[in-house]
Amino acid sequence: MSVHQRDPTFSTFTSEQAKHYANSRPSYPTELFQCVFDHHAANGGSFKKLLDVGCGPGKATRDMLPMFEEVIGIDAGPEMIKTARELGGTTKSGKEVQYEVSRAEEIDKIAGLQEETVDMITGATCAHWIDMSEFWPAAAKVLKPGGTVALWARAPMHCQNKEISSEFSHAFLVRSLAVDKTADPKHPRYAMITERMKEFEGDFKGAHVLRGNEIVHNQYRDLQLPWQIDTPVAAFPQGKYLRKEWDYDNHFGDRDDYLGGSKNITIKQIEGLLSTTSSMIRWREAHPDLVGTDEDHTIKMMKILREAAGMAPNEDGTLPVGAPTTLLLFQKA
């Protein structure tokens, strides 16, 4: 039985929202891309054609252009694709990247895309909005034998400083499941922040936090894999599946920081990033009269972050932030 819940937010973006998204979302770590490419090459994969699904305005797509001769990015949002086309880019062969409006579940219906001609299919923090029961059969049709499907996600965002990471996680995700288990609950502001954040949780649960949000917050542990859907897709054998995790629960292993390193970003940048999350967008759409006021949840959360970090009320200070990364790799038989 499908557990899919189609994205009700990003696919209906306006031009202004798509541009704001493109400007506010960070790039993925170089180390993540290298891991994907190394795995693909080690299994005999070639680098001729890439299909990037759920590409949005094309940030991850553009980062992969130097590796492939031909690149197609697809997204269900017309304005996302329009923004991606405006930003453009060329592949290693000098070819212009191609962007098309399409759902990931219908990649086998893209005009001009022949069966078994794609070397790699990627999806950057988007699979939680895809109906995987439809995606896997479509992917099997267009992917070459031996080709790779790489799906990854980076979430939730945390502050690297353990003393304020619990408060930061609460504020950024608006849900108690995101508490950083390494944080010290005796932090002088912990009780106040926790009490305040509980006031917000009710507004975001239900209508604003959807099944897709829960899947990505749980590091794709609940994402339907090819052998878990009602009609399993034998083209993707479980024996050729690899799951990799970095920094889950802030456990860095033999490193002392997140994959790609923490980034020092300002409160304003965090506010811009938060305003592109689907749950926050839905909250604002449900409360247009509160947007930009002191009751705006984004503004209230930034106040909490400043308090947790010991900043002045309007200070645009910086915080070292990072996110755990999950990568799922599949190879077509």
Short mmCIF file of C-alpha atoms in Angstrom, two decimals:
data_model
loop_
_atom_site.label_atom_id
_atom_site.label_comp_id
_atom_site.label_asym_id
_atom_site.label_seq_id
_atom_site.Cartn_x
_atom_site.Cartn_y
_atom_site.Cartn_z
CA MET A 1 0.00 0.00 0.00
CA SER A 2 1.37 3.42 -0.97
CA VAL A 3 2.21 5.83 1.85
CA HIS A 4 2.80 8.68 -0.56
CA GLN A 5 1.63 12.22 0.05
CA ARG A 6 2.18 14.44 -2.97
CA ASP A 7 3.92 17.77 -2.44
CA PRO A 8 1.21 20.43 -2.10
CA THR A 9 3.64 23.34 -1.79
CA PHE A 10 6.77 23.52 -3.98
CA SER A 11 5.01 22.46 -7.18
CA THR A 12 2.72 25.48 -6.92
CA PHE A 13 5.43 28.06 -6.26
CA THR A 14 5.16 31.49 -7.80
CA SER A 15 8.08 32.98 -9.71
CA GLU A 16 9.03 35.06 -6.67
CA GLN A 17 8.97 32.02 -4.38
CA ALA A 18 11.09 29.97 -6.78
CA LYS A 19 13.72 32.70 -6.96
CA HIS A 20 13.74 33.11 -3.17
CA TYR A 21 14.18 29.35 -2.82
CA ALA A 22 17.10 29.37 -5.27
CA ASN A 23 18.80 32.19 -3.35
CA SER A 24 18.18 30.80 0.15
CA ARG A 25 18.93 27.09 -0.11
CA PRO A 26 22.57 26.03 0.44
CA SER A 27 24.56 23.74 -1.83
CA TYR A 28 25.33 20.13 -0.93
CA PRO A 29 28.81 19.10 0.24
CA THR A 30 31.36 18.27 -2.43
CA GLU A 31 32.13 15.10 -0.46
CA LEU A 32 28.55 13.89 -0.97
CA PHE A 33 28.71 14.25 -4.75
CA GLN A 34 32.11 12.57 -4.80
CA CYS A 35 30.75 9.62 -2.84
CA VAL A 36 27.93 9.19 -5.38
CA PHE A 37 30.27 9.46 -8.37
CA ASP A 38 32.88 7.11 -6.89
CA HIS A 39 30.23 4.48 -6.16
CA HIS A 40 28.84 4.78 -9.68
CA ALA A 41 32.28 4.49 -11.29
CA ALA A 42 33.28 1.55 -9.08
CA ASN A 43 30.26 -0.36 -10.38
CA GLY A 44 31.14 0.30 -14.00
CA GLY A 45 28.79 3.22 -14.53
CA SER A 46 29.44 5.76 -17.29
CA PHE A 47 28.94 9.51 -17.13
CA LYS A 48 27.08 10.27 -20.32
CA LYS A 49 23.53 11.12 -19.24
CA LEU A 50 22.20 12.28 -15.86
CA LEU A 51 18.54 12.70 -14.94
CA ASP A 52 17.99 14.79 -11.80
CA VAL A 53 14.43 14.48 -10.45
CA GLY A 54 12.70 16.99 -8.19
CA CYS A 55 15.43 19.44 -9.17
CA GLY A 56 13.62 22.62 -8.09
CA PRO A 57 15.58 25.64 -9.38
CA GLY A 58 18.49 23.34 -10.24
CA LYS A 59 21.03 23.97 -7.48
CA ALA A 60 22.19 20.33 -7.18
CA THR A 61 21.74 19.81 -10.93
CA ARG A 62 24.21 22.59 -11.73
CA ASP A 63 26.76 21.19 -9.27
CA MET A 64 26.75 17.91 -11.19
CA LEU A 65 27.06 19.37 -14.70
CA PRO A 66 30.88 19.03 -14.90
CA MET A 67 30.62 15.24 -14.53
CA PHE A 68 28.22 14.44 -17.37
CA GLU A 69 27.95 14.97 -21.11
CA GLU A 70 24.17 15.45 -21.00
CA VAL A 71 22.01 16.51 -18.06
CA ILE A 72 18.23 16.72 -17.69
CA GLY A 73 16.58 18.25 -14.65
CA ILE A 74 12.88 17.75 -14.03
CA ASP A 75 10.45 19.17 -11.50
CA ALA A 76 6.67 19.26 -11.14
CA GLY A 77 6.73 23.01 -10.49
CA PRO A 78 6.58 25.18 -13.64
CA GLU A 79 8.07 28.22 -11.88
CA MET A 80 10.86 26.12 -10.39
CA ILE A 81 11.76 24.96 -13.90
CA LYS A 82 11.48 28.49 -15.27
CA THR A 83 13.97 29.69 -12.63
CA ALA A 84 16.29 26.75 -13.34
CA ARG A 85 16.25 27.57 -17.07
CA GLU A 86 17.09 31.20 -16.34
CA LEU A 87 20.10 30.12 -14.27
CA GLY A 88 21.16 27.68 -17.01
CA GLY A 89 24.51 25.94 -17.16
CA THR A 90 26.57 23.70 -19.46
CA THR A 91 27.76 20.11 -19.13
CA LYS A 92 31.33 18.84 -19.54
CA SER A 93 30.64 18.41 -23.27
CA GLY A 94 29.53 22.04 -23.57
CA LYS A 95 25.87 21.10 -23.94
CA GLU A 96 23.21 23.25 -22.29
CA VAL A 97 21.47 21.60 -19.36
CA GLN A 98 17.88 20.66 -20.23
CA TYR A 99 15.04 21.37 -17.81
CA GLU A 100 11.54 19.96 -18.19
CA VAL A 101 8.31 20.15 -16.19
CA SER A 102 7.58 16.58 -15.13
CA ARG A 103 6.73 14.55 -12.06
CA ALA A 104 9.41 12.09 -10.98
CA GLU A 105 6.83 9.34 -11.30
CA GLU A 106 6.52 10.05 -15.04
CA ILE A 107 10.15 10.17 -16.18
CA ASP A 108 9.43 7.33 -18.59
CA LYS A 109 7.05 9.70 -20.40
CA ILE A 110 9.51 12.58 -20.94
CA ALA A 111 9.48 13.47 -24.63
CA GLY A 112 12.60 12.26 -26.42
CA LEU A 113 13.93 10.23 -23.49
CA GLN A 114 14.44 6.69 -24.73
CA GLU A 115 14.35 3.57 -22.59
CA GLU A 116 17.61 2.49 -20.94
CA THR A 117 19.55 5.60 -21.99
CA VAL A 118 20.16 7.23 -18.57
CA ASP A 119 23.36 6.45 -16.68
CA MET A 120 22.34 7.95 -13.35
CA ILE A 121 19.16 9.21 -11.70
CA THR A 122 19.55 11.54 -8.73
CA GLY A 123 17.11 13.09 -6.28
CA ALA A 124 18.33 15.73 -3.81
CA THR A 125 16.10 15.99 -0.72
CA CYS A 126 12.96 15.37 -2.74
CA ALA A 127 12.15 11.64 -2.57
CA HIS A 128 9.86 12.16 0.43
CA TRP A 129 7.40 13.93 -1.91
CA ILE A 130 7.59 11.22 -4.60
CA ASP A 131 5.19 8.29 -4.95
CA MET A 132 7.87 5.61 -4.89
CA SER A 133 5.42 2.90 -6.03
CA GLU A 134 5.23 4.77 -9.35
CA PHE A 135 8.80 6.06 -9.42
CA TRP A 136 10.63 2.72 -9.23
CA PRO A 137 8.97 1.17 -12.32
CA ALA A 138 9.53 4.37 -14.29
CA ALA A 139 13.18 4.57 -13.18
CA ALA A 140 13.73 0.95 -14.24
CA LYS A 141 12.53 1.79 -17.74
CA VAL A 142 14.84 4.74 -18.44
CA LEU A 143 17.96 3.64 -16.54
CA LYS A 144 20.66 1.60 -18.24
CA PRO A 145 21.55 -1.82 -16.83
CA GLY A 146 24.24 -1.17 -14.23
CA GLY A 147 23.04 2.40 -13.82
CA THR A 148 22.71 4.14 -10.46
CA VAL A 149 19.83 5.74 -8.59
CA ALA A 150 21.13 8.06 -5.86
CA LEU A 151 18.66 9.63 -3.45
CA TRP A 152 19.86 11.78 -0.59
CA ALA A 153 18.62 14.17 2.07
CA ARG A 154 20.15 16.65 4.51
CA ALA A 155 17.93 17.32 7.49
CA PRO A 156 17.32 18.40 10.17
CA MET A 157 19.61 21.40 10.62
CA HIS A 158 21.53 21.64 13.88
CA CYS A 159 23.85 24.11 15.53
CA GLN A 160 27.27 22.55 16.08
CA ASN A 161 27.58 24.19 19.49
CA LYS A 162 26.25 21.59 21.93
CA GLU A 163 25.13 24.20 24.45
CA ILE A 164 22.50 25.64 22.13
CA SER A 165 21.91 22.79 19.68
CA SER A 166 18.76 21.51 21.38
CA GLU A 167 17.14 24.92 21.28
CA PHE A 168 18.25 25.45 17.69
CA SER A 169 16.84 22.10 16.59
CA HIS A 170 13.51 22.84 18.26
CA ALA A 171 13.27 26.23 16.62
CA PHE A 172 14.33 25.13 13.18
CA LEU A 173 12.10 22.08 12.92
CA VAL A 174 9.24 22.97 15.25
CA ARG A 175 8.94 19.43 16.44
CA SER A 176 10.24 17.66 19.54
CA LEU A 177 11.65 14.71 17.57
CA ALA A 178 14.50 16.95 16.42
CA VAL A 179 16.04 17.41 19.88
CA ASP A 180 19.80 17.03 19.69
CA LYS A 181 20.56 14.14 22.05
CA THR A 182 24.05 15.50 22.76
CA ALA A 183 22.72 18.77 24.17
CA ASP A 184 22.93 19.59 27.87
CA PRO A 185 19.38 19.93 29.27
CA LYS A 186 20.85 21.97 32.14
CA HIS A 187 21.63 24.85 29.81
CA PRO A 188 20.31 27.99 31.59
CA ARG A 189 17.84 28.74 28.79
CA TYR A 190 16.75 25.16 28.12
CA ALA A 191 13.55 25.15 30.22
CA MET A 192 12.37 28.47 28.84
CA ILE A 193 13.07 27.54 25.23
CA THR A 194 11.43 24.12 25.57
CA GLU A 195 8.32 25.63 27.12
CA ARG A 196 8.09 28.27 24.41
CA MET A 197 8.59 25.78 21.59
CA LYS A 198 5.82 23.54 22.93
CA GLU A 199 3.46 26.44 22.32
CA PHE A 200 4.39 26.35 18.63
CA GLU A 201 4.15 22.61 18.06
CA GLY A 202 0.37 22.52 18.04
CA ASP A 203 0.16 24.93 15.11
CA PHE A 204 2.57 22.93 12.98
CA LYS A 205 1.29 19.44 13.64
CA GLY A 206 -1.50 18.17 11.48
CA ALA A 207 -2.12 20.61 8.68
CA HIS A 208 1.41 21.97 8.41
CA VAL A 209 3.72 19.01 9.10
CA LEU A 210 2.84 16.36 6.54
CA ARG A 211 3.89 12.76 5.99
CA GLY A 212 6.63 13.85 3.60
CA ASN A 213 8.15 16.09 6.28
CA GLU A 214 8.17 13.18 8.72
CA ILE A 215 9.91 10.90 6.21
CA VAL A 216 12.78 13.31 5.62
CA HIS A 217 13.10 14.16 9.33
CA ASN A 218 13.49 10.42 9.94
CA GLN A 219 16.40 10.24 7.49
CA TYR A 220 14.45 8.27 4.85
CA ARG A 221 14.06 5.25 7.12
CA ASP A 222 10.41 5.10 6.05
CA LEU A 223 10.99 5.72 2.35
CA GLN A 224 9.60 2.89 0.21
CA LEU A 225 12.39 0.94 -1.47
CA PRO A 226 11.96 -1.04 -4.73
CA TRP A 227 11.33 -4.35 -2.95
CA GLN A 228 8.88 -2.80 -0.45
CA ILE A 229 6.19 -1.51 -2.79
CA ASP A 230 3.06 -3.49 -3.65
CA THR A 231 4.57 -4.67 -6.93
CA PRO A 232 8.31 -5.02 -6.24
CA VAL A 233 10.69 -3.90 -8.98
CA ALA A 234 13.18 -6.72 -9.48
CA ALA A 235 15.42 -4.49 -11.61
CA PHE A 236 16.77 -3.02 -8.37
CA PRO A 237 17.95 -6.00 -6.28
CA GLN A 238 18.30 -5.52 -2.56
CA GLY A 239 21.79 -7.02 -2.72
CA LYS A 240 23.00 -4.02 -4.70
CA TYR A 241 21.55 -1.47 -2.28
CA LEU A 242 23.76 0.71 -0.08
CA ARG A 243 22.67 3.11 2.65
CA LYS A 244 25.17 5.63 4.01
CA GLU A 245 24.68 8.03 6.90
CA TRP A 246 26.78 10.87 8.17
CA ASP A 247 26.35 12.62 11.51
CA TYR A 248 22.97 11.19 12.53
CA ASP A 249 22.15 12.43 16.08
CA ASN A 250 25.34 14.52 15.77
CA HIS A 251 27.57 11.45 16.01
CA PHE A 252 30.52 12.42 13.81
CA GLY A 253 32.40 9.14 13.93
CA ASP A 254 36.08 9.72 13.22
CA ARG A 255 35.41 13.33 12.21
CA ASP A 256 34.81 16.35 14.45
CA ASP A 257 32.23 18.07 12.29
CA TYR A 258 29.40 17.52 9.83
CA LEU A 259 29.99 16.18 6.32
CA GLY A 260 31.26 19.18 4.39
CA GLY A 261 31.88 21.06 7.64
CA SER A 262 29.68 23.42 9.61
CA LYS A 263 28.88 26.73 7.99
CA ASN A 264 28.78 30.02 9.85
CA ILE A 265 25.53 31.62 8.75
CA THR A 266 23.72 34.66 10.07
CA ILE A 267 20.35 34.75 11.76
CA LYS A 268 18.96 36.48 8.66
CA GLN A 269 20.25 33.66 6.47
CA ILE A 270 18.67 31.09 8.79
CA GLU A 271 15.43 33.05 8.60
CA GLY A 272 15.59 33.00 4.79
CA LEU A 273 16.24 29.25 4.77
CA LEU A 274 13.45 28.56 7.25
CA SER A 275 11.03 30.56 5.12
CA THR A 276 11.59 28.08 2.26
CA THR A 277 10.58 25.00 4.27
CA SER A 278 7.24 23.57 3.23
CA SER A 279 5.70 23.49 6.71
CA MET A 280 6.53 27.16 7.27
CA ILE A 281 5.19 28.11 3.85
CA ARG A 282 1.92 26.32 4.62
CA TRP A 283 1.68 28.04 8.00
CA ARG A 284 2.14 31.45 6.38
CA GLU A 285 -0.43 30.67 3.71
CA ALA A 286 -2.87 29.74 6.48
CA HIS A 287 -2.10 32.93 8.44
CA PRO A 288 -1.45 35.69 5.85
CA ASP A 289 -2.47 38.39 8.30
CA LEU A 290 0.37 37.40 10.65
CA VAL A 291 3.18 37.29 8.09
CA GLY A 292 5.82 39.89 8.91
CA THR A 293 4.36 40.65 12.34
CA ASP A 294 5.67 39.70 15.76
CA GLU A 295 3.34 36.69 15.59
CA ASP A 296 4.99 35.35 12.43
CA HIS A 297 6.45 31.97 13.43
CA THR A 298 9.67 32.62 11.51
CA ILE A 299 10.21 35.89 13.38
CA LYS A 300 9.34 34.26 16.71
CA MET A 301 11.79 31.44 16.03
CA MET A 302 14.58 33.86 15.25
CA LYS A 303 13.89 35.54 18.57
CA ILE A 304 14.27 32.17 20.28
CA LEU A 305 17.55 31.51 18.47
CA ARG A 306 18.95 34.87 19.54
CA GLU A 307 17.93 34.23 23.12
CA ALA A 308 19.43 30.73 23.07
CA ALA A 309 22.70 32.03 21.63
CA GLY A 310 22.86 35.01 24.00
CA MET A 311 22.49 37.57 21.20
CA ALA A 312 20.92 41.01 21.44
CA PRO A 313 17.23 41.22 20.30
CA ASN A 314 17.98 42.42 16.76
CA GLU A 315 21.54 41.18 16.41
CA ASP A 316 22.35 39.45 13.13
CA GLY A 317 24.95 37.22 14.68
CA THR A 318 26.29 33.98 13.21
CA LEU A 319 25.88 30.36 14.25
CA PRO A 320 27.88 27.32 13.12
CA VAL A 321 25.29 25.01 11.59
CA GLY A 322 25.29 21.68 9.81
CA ALA A 323 23.00 18.79 9.05
CA PRO A 324 23.11 14.99 9.07
CA THR A 325 23.19 13.47 5.61
CA THR A 326 21.59 10.27 4.35
CA LEU A 327 22.41 8.71 0.98
CA LEU A 328 20.60 5.77 -0.62
CA LEU A 329 22.31 4.08 -3.58
CA PHE A 330 20.67 1.56 -5.90
CA GLN A 331 22.07 -0.24 -8.93
CA LYS A 332 19.98 -1.61 -11.76
CA ALA A 333 20.68 -5.24 -12.54
#
